[in-house]
GROMACS .gro file of N, CA and C in nm:
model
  450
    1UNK      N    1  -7.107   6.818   7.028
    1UNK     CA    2  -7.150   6.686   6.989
    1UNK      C    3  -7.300   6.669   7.011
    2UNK      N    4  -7.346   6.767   7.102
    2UNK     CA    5  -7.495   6.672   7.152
    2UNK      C    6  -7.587   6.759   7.041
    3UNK      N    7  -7.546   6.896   7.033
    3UNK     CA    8  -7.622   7.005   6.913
    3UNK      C    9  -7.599   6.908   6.771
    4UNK      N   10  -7.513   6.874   6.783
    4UNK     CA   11  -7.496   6.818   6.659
    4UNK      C   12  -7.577   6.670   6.653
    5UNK      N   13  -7.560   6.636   6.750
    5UNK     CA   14  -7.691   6.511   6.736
    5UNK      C   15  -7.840   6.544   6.768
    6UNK      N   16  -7.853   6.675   6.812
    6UNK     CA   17  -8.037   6.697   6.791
    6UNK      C   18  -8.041   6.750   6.691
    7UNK      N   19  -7.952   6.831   6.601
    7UNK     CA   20  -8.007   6.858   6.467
    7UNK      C   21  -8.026   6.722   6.362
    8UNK      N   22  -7.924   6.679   6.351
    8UNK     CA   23  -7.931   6.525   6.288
    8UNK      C   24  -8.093   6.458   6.370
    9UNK      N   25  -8.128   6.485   6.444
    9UNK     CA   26  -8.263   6.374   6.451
    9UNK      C   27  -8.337   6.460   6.418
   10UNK      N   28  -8.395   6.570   6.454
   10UNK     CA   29  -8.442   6.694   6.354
   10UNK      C   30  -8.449   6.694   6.168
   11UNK      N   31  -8.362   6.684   6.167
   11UNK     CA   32  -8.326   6.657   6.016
   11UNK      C   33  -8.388   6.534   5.964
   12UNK      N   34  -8.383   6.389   6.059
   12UNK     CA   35  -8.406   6.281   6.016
   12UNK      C   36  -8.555   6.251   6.040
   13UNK      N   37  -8.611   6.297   6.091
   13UNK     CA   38  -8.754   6.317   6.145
   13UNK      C   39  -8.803   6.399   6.079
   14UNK      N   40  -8.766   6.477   5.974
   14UNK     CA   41  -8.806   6.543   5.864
   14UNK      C   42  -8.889   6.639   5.980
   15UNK      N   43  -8.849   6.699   6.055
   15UNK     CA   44  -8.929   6.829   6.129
   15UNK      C   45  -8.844   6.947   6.057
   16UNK      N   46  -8.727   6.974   5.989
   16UNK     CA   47  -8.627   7.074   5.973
   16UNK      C   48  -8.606   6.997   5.828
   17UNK      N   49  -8.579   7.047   5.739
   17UNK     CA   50  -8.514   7.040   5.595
   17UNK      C   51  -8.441   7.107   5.581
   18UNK      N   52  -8.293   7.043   5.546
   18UNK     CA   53  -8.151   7.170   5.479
   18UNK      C   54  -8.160   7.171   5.334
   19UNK      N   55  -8.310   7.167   5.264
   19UNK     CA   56  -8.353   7.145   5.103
   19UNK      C   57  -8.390   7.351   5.162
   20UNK      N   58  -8.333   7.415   5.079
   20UNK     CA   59  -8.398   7.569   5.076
   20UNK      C   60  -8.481   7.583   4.978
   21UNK      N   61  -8.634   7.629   4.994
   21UNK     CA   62  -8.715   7.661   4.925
   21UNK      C   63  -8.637   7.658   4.756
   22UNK      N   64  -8.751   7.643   4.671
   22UNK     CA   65  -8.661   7.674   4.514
   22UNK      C   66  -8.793   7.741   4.470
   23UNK      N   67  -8.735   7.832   4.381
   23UNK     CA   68  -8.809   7.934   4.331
   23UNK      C   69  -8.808   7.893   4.207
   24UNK      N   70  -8.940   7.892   4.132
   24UNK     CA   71  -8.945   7.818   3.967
   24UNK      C   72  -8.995   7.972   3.880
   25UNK      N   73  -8.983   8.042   3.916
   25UNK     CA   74  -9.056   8.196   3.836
   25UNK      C   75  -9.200   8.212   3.911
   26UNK      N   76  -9.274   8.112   3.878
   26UNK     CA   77  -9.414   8.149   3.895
   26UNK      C   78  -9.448   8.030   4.000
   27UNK      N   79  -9.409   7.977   4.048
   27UNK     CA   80  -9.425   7.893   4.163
   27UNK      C   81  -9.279   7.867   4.264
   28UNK      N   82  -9.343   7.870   4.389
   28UNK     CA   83  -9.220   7.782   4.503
   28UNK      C   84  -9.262   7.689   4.541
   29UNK      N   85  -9.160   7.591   4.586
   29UNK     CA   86  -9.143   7.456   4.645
   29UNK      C   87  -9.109   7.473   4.768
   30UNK      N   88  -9.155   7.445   4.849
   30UNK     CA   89  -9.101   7.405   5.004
   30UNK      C   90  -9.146   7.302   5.039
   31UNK      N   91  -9.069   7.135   5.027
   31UNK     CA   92  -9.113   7.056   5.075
   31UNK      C   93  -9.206   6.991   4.994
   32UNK      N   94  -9.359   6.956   5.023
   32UNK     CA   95  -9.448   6.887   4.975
   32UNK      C   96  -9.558   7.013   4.908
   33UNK      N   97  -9.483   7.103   4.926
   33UNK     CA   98  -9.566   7.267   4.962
   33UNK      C   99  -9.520   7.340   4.861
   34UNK      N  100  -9.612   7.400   4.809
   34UNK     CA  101  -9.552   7.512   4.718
   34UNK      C  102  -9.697   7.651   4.755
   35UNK      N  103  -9.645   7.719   4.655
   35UNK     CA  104  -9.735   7.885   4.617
   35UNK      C  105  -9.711   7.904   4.492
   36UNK      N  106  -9.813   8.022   4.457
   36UNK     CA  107  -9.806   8.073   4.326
   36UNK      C  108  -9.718   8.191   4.367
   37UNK      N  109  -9.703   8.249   4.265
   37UNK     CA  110  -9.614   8.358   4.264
   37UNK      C  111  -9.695   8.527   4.227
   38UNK      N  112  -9.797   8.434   4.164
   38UNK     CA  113  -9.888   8.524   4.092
   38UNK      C  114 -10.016   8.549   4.224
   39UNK      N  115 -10.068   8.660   4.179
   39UNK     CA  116 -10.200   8.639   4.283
   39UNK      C  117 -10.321   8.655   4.187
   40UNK      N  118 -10.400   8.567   4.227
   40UNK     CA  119 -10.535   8.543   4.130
   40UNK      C  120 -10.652   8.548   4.251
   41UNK      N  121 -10.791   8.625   4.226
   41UNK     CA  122 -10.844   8.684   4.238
   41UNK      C  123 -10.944   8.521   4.320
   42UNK      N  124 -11.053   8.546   4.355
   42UNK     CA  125 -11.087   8.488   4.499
   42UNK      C  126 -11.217   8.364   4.416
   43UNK      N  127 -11.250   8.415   4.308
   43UNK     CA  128 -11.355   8.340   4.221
   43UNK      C  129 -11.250   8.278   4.082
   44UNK      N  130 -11.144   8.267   4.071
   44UNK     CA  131 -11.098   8.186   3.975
   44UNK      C  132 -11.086   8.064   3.983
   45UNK      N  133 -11.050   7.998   3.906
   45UNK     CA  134 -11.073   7.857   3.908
   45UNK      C  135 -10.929   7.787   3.958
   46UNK      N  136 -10.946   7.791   4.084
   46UNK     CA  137 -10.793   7.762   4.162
   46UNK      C  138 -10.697   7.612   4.095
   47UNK      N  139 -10.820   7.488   4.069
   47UNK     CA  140 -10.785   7.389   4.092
   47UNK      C  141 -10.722   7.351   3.929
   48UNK      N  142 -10.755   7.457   3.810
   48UNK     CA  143 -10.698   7.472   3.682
   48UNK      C  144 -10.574   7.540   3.675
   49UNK      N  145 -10.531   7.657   3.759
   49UNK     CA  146 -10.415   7.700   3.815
   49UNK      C  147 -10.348   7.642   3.858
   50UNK      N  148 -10.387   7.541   3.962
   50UNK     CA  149 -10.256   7.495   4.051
   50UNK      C  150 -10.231   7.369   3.870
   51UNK      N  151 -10.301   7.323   3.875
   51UNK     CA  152 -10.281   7.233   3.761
   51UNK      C  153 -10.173   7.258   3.674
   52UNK      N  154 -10.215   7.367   3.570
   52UNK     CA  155 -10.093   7.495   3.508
   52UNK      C  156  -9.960   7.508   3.573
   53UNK      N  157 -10.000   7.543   3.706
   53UNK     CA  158  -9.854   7.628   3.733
   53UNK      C  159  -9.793   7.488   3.726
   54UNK      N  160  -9.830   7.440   3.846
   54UNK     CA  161  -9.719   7.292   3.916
   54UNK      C  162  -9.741   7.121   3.865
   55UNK      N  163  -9.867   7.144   3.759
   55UNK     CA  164  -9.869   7.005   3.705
   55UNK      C  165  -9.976   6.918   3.807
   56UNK      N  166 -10.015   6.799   3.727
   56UNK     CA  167 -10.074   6.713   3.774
   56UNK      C  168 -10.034   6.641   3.902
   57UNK      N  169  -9.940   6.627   3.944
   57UNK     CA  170  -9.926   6.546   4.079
   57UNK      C  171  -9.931   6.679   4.166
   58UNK      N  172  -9.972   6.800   4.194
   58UNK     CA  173 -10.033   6.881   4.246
   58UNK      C  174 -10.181   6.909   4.304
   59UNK      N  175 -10.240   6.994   4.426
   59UNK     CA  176 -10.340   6.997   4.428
   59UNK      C  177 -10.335   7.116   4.494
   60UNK      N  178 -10.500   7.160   4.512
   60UNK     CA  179 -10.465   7.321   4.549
   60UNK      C  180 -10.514   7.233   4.740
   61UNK      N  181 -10.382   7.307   4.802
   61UNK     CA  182 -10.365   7.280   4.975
   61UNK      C  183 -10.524   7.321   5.009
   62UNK      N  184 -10.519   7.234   5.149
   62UNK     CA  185 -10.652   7.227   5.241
   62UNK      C  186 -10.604   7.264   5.348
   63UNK      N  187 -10.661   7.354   5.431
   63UNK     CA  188 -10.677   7.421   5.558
   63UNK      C  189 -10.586   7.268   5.658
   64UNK      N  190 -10.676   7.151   5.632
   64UNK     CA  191 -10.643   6.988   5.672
   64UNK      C  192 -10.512   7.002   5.693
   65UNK      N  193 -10.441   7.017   5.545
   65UNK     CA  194 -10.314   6.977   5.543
   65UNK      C  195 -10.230   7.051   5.605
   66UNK      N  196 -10.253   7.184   5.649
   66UNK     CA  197 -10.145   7.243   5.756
   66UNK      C  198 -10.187   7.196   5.825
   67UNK      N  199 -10.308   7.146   5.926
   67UNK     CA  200 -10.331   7.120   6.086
   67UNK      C  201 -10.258   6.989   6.060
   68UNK      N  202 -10.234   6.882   5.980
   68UNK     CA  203 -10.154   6.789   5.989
   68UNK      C  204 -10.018   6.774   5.961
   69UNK      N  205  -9.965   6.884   5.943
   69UNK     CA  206  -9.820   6.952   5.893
   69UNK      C  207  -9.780   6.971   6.078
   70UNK      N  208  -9.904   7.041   6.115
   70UNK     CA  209  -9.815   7.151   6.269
   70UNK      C  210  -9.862   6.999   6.360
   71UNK      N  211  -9.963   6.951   6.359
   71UNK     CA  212  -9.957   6.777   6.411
   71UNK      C  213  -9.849   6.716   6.437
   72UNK      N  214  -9.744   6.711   6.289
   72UNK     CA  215  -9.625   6.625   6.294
   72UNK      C  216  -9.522   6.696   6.356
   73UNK      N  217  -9.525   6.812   6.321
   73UNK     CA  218  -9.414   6.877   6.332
   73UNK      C  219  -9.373   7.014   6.412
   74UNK      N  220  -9.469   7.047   6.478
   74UNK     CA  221  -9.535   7.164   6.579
   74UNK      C  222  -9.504   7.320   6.535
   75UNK      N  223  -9.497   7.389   6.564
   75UNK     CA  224  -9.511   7.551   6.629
   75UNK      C  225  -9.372   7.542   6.515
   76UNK      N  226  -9.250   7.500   6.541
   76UNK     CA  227  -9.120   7.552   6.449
   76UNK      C  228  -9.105   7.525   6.335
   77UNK      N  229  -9.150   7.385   6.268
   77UNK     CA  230  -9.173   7.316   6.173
   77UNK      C  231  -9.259   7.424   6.088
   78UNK      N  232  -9.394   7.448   6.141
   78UNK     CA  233  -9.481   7.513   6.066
   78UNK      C  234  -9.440   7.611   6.026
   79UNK      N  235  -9.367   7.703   6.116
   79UNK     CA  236  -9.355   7.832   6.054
   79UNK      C  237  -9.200   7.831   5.993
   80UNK      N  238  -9.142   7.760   6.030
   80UNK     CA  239  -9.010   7.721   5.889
   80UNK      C  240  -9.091   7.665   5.729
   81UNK      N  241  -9.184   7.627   5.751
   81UNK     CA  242  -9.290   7.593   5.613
   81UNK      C  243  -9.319   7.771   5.560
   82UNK      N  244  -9.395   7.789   5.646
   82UNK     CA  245  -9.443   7.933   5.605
   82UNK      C  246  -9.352   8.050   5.578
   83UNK      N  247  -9.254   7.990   5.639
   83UNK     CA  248  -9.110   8.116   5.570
   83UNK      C  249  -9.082   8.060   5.460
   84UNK      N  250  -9.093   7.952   5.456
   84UNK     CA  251  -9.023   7.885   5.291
   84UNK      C  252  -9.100   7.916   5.188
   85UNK      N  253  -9.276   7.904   5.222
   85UNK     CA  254  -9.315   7.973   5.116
   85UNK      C  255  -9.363   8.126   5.108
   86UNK      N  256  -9.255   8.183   5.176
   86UNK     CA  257  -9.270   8.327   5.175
   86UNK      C  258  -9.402   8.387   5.242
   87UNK      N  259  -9.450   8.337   5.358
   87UNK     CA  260  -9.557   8.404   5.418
   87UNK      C  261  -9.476   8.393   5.532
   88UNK      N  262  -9.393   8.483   5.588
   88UNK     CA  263  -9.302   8.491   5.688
   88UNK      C  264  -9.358   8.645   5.766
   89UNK      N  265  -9.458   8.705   5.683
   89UNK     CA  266  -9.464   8.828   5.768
   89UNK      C  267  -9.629   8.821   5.788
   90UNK      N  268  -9.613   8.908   5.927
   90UNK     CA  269  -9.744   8.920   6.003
   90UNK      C  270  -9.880   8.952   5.886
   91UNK      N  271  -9.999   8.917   5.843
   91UNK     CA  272 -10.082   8.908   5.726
   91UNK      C  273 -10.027   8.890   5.611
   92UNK      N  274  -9.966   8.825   5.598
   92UNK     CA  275  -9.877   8.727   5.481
   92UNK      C  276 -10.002   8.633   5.462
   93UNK      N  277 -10.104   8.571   5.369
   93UNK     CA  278 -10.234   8.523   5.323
   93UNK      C  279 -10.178   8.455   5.204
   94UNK      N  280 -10.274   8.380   5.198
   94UNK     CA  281 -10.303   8.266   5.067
   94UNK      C  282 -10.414   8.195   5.052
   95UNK      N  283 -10.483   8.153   4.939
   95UNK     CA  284 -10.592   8.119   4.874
   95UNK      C  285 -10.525   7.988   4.923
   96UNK      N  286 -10.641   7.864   5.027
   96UNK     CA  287 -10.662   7.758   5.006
   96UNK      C  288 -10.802   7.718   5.048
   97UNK      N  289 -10.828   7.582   5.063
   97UNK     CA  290 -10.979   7.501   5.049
   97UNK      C  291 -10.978   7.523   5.185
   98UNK      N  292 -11.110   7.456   5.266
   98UNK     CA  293 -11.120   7.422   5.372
   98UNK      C  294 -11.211   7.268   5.346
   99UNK      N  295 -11.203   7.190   5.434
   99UNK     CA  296 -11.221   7.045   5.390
   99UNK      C  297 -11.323   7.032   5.253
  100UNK      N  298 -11.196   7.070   5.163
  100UNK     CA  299 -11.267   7.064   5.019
  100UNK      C  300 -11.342   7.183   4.947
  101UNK      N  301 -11.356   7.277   5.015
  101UNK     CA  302 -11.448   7.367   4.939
  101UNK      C  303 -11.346   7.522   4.962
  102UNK      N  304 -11.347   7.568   4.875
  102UNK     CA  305 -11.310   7.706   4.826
  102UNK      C  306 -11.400   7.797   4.909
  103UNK      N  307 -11.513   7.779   4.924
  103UNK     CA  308 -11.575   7.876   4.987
  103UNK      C  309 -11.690   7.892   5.077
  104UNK      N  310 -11.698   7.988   5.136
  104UNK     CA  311 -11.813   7.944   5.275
  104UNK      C  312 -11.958   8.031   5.226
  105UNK      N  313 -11.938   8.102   5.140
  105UNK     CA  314 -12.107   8.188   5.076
  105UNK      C  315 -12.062   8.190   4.922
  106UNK      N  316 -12.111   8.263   4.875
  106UNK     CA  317 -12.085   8.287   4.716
  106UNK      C  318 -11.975   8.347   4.737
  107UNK      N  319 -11.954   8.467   4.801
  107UNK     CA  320 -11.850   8.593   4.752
  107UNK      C  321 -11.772   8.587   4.887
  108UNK      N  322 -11.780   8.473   4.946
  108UNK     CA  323 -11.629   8.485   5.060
  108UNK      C  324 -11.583   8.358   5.055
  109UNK      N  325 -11.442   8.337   5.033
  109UNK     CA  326 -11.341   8.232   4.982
  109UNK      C  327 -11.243   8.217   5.068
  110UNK      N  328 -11.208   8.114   5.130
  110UNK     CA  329 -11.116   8.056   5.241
  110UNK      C  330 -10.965   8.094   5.209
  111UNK      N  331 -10.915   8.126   5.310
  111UNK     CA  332 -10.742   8.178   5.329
  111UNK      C  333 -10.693   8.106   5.389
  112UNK      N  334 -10.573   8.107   5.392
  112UNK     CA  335 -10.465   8.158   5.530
  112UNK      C  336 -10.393   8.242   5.547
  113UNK      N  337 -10.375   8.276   5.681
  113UNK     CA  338 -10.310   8.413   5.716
  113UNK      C  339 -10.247   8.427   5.862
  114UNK      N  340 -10.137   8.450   5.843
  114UNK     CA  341 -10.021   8.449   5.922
  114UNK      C  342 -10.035   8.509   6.005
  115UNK      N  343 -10.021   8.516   6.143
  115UNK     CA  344 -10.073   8.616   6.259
  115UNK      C  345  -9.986   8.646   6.368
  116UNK      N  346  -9.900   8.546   6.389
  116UNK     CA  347  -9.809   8.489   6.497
  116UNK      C  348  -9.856   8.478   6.610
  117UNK      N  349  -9.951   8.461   6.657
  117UNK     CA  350 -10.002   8.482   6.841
  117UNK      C  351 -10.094   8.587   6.831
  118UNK      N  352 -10.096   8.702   6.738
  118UNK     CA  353 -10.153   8.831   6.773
  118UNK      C  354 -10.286   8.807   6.661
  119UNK      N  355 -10.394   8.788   6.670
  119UNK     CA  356 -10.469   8.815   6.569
  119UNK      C  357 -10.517   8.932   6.567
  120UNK      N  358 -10.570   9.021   6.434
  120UNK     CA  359 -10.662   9.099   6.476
  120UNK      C  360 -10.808   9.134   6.535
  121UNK      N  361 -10.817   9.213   6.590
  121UNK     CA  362 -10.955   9.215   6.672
  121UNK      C  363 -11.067   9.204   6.542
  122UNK      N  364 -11.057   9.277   6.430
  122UNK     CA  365 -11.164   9.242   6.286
  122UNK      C  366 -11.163   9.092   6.260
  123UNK      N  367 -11.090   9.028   6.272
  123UNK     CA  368 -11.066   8.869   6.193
  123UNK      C  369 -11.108   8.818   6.226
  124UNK      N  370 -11.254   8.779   6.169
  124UNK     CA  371 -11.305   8.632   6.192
  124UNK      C  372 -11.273   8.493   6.169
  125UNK      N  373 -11.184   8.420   6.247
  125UNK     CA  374 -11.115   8.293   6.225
  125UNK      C  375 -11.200   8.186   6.253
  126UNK      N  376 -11.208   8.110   6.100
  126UNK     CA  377 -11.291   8.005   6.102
  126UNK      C  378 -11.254   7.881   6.208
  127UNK      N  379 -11.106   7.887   6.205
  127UNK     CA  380 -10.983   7.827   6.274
  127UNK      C  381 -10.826   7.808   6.289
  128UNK      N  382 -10.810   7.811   6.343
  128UNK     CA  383 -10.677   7.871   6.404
  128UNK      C  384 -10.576   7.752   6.453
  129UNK      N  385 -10.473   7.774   6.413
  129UNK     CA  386 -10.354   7.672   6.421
  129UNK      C  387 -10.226   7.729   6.546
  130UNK      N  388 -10.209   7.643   6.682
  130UNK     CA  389 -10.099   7.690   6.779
  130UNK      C  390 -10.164   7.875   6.806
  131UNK      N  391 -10.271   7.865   6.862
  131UNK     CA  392 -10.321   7.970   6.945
  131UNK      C  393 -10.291   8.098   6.873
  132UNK      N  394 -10.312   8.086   6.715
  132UNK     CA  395 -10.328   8.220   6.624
  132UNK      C  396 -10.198   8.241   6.585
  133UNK      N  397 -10.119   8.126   6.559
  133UNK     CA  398  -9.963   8.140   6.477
  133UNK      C  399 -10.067   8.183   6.352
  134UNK      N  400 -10.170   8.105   6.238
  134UNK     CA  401 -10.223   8.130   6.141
  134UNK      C  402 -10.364   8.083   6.132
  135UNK      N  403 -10.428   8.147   6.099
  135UNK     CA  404 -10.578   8.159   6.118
  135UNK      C  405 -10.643   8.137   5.934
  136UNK      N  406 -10.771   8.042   5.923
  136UNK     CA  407 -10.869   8.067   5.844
  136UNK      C  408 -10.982   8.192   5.899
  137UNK      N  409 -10.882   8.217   5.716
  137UNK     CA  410 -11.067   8.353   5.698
  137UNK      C  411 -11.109   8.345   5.600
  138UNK      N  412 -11.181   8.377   5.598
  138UNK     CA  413 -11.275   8.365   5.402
  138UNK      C  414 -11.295   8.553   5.400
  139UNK      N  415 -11.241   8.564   5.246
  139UNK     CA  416 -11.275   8.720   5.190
  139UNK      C  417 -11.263   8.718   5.053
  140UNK      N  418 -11.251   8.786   4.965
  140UNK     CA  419 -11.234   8.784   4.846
  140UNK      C  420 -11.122   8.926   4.803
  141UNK      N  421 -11.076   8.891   4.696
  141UNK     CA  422 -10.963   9.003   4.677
  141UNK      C  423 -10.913   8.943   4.558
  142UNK      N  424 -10.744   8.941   4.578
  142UNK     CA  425 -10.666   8.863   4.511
  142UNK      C  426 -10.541   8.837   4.623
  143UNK      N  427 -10.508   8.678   4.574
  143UNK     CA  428 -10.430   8.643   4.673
  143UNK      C  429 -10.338   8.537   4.568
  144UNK      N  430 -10.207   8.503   4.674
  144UNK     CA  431 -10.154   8.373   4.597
  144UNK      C  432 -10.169   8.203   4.594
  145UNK      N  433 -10.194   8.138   4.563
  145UNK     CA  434 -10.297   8.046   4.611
  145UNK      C  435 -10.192   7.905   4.638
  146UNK      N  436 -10.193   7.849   4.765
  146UNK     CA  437 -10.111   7.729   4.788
  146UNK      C  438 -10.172   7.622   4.719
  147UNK      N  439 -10.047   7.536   4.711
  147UNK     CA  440 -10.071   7.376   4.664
  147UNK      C  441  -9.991   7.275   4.725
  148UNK      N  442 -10.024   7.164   4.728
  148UNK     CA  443  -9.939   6.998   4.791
  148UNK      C  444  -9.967   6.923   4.703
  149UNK      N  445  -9.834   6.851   4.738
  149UNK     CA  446  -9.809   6.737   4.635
  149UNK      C  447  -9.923   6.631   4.656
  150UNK      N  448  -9.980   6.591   4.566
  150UNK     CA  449 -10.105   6.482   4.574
  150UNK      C  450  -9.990   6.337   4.653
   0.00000   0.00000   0.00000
């Protein structure tokens, strides 16, 4: 009875969702949260993509919006987010902003990247969420690029 009443406030406190990720081909949903499916390269035009894939009430995610995700909902919440959108393994990365901007020089472009506690000794983290669960880095490559619901 009592498990069964902390999941129910869990549930109702929207820290836990029994909604399972949905997979659309070229985008996932988790929540307010989605990803591309595709990975696009570090100078494309993110904010015409997210547009494309997931439509106008979309936006391409801000560094912001996870620190106010793990805010509400801490350390388990977050990384039940990050399994949903399939960055569940250790350097599991994604193309997002940091308060608004894509990028910190010309040719290095803001991430996230999954770490669990362990970062690497190379990784320069712009900042870091629950003591290196997931860290901002800026690099360029190709990656899959997150979005939230406007």
């Amino acid at each position: 009875m009592v498990s069964s009443m902390i999941f129910l406030t869990l549930v109702l406190s929207g820290c836990f969702t029994t909604n399972p990720p949905t997979n659309h081909g070229n985008y996932i949903l988790y929540g307010n949260f989605g990803i591309t499916t595709d990975k696009y390269k570090e100078d494309a035009n993110w904010d015409q993509i997210i547009q494309n894939v997931f439509g106008s009430s979309y936006r391409v995610a801000d560094w912001n919006d996870f620190v106010q995700y793990y805010n509400k909902y801490g350390e388990s919440g977050l990384i039940q987010l990050l399994d949903g959108l399939q960055l569940s393994d250790y350097q599991d990365a994604a193309w997002l902003k940091y308060n608004g901007q894509s990028n910190d020089t010309d040719d290095r472009y803001y991430y996230l990247e999954r770490h669990n506690h362990n970062i690497p000794s190379y990784f320069a983290a712009f900042a870091t969420i629950d003591n290196h669960l997931v860290d901002l880095g800026s690099w360029w490559g190709e990656r899959k690029i997150l979005a939230i619901k406007k």
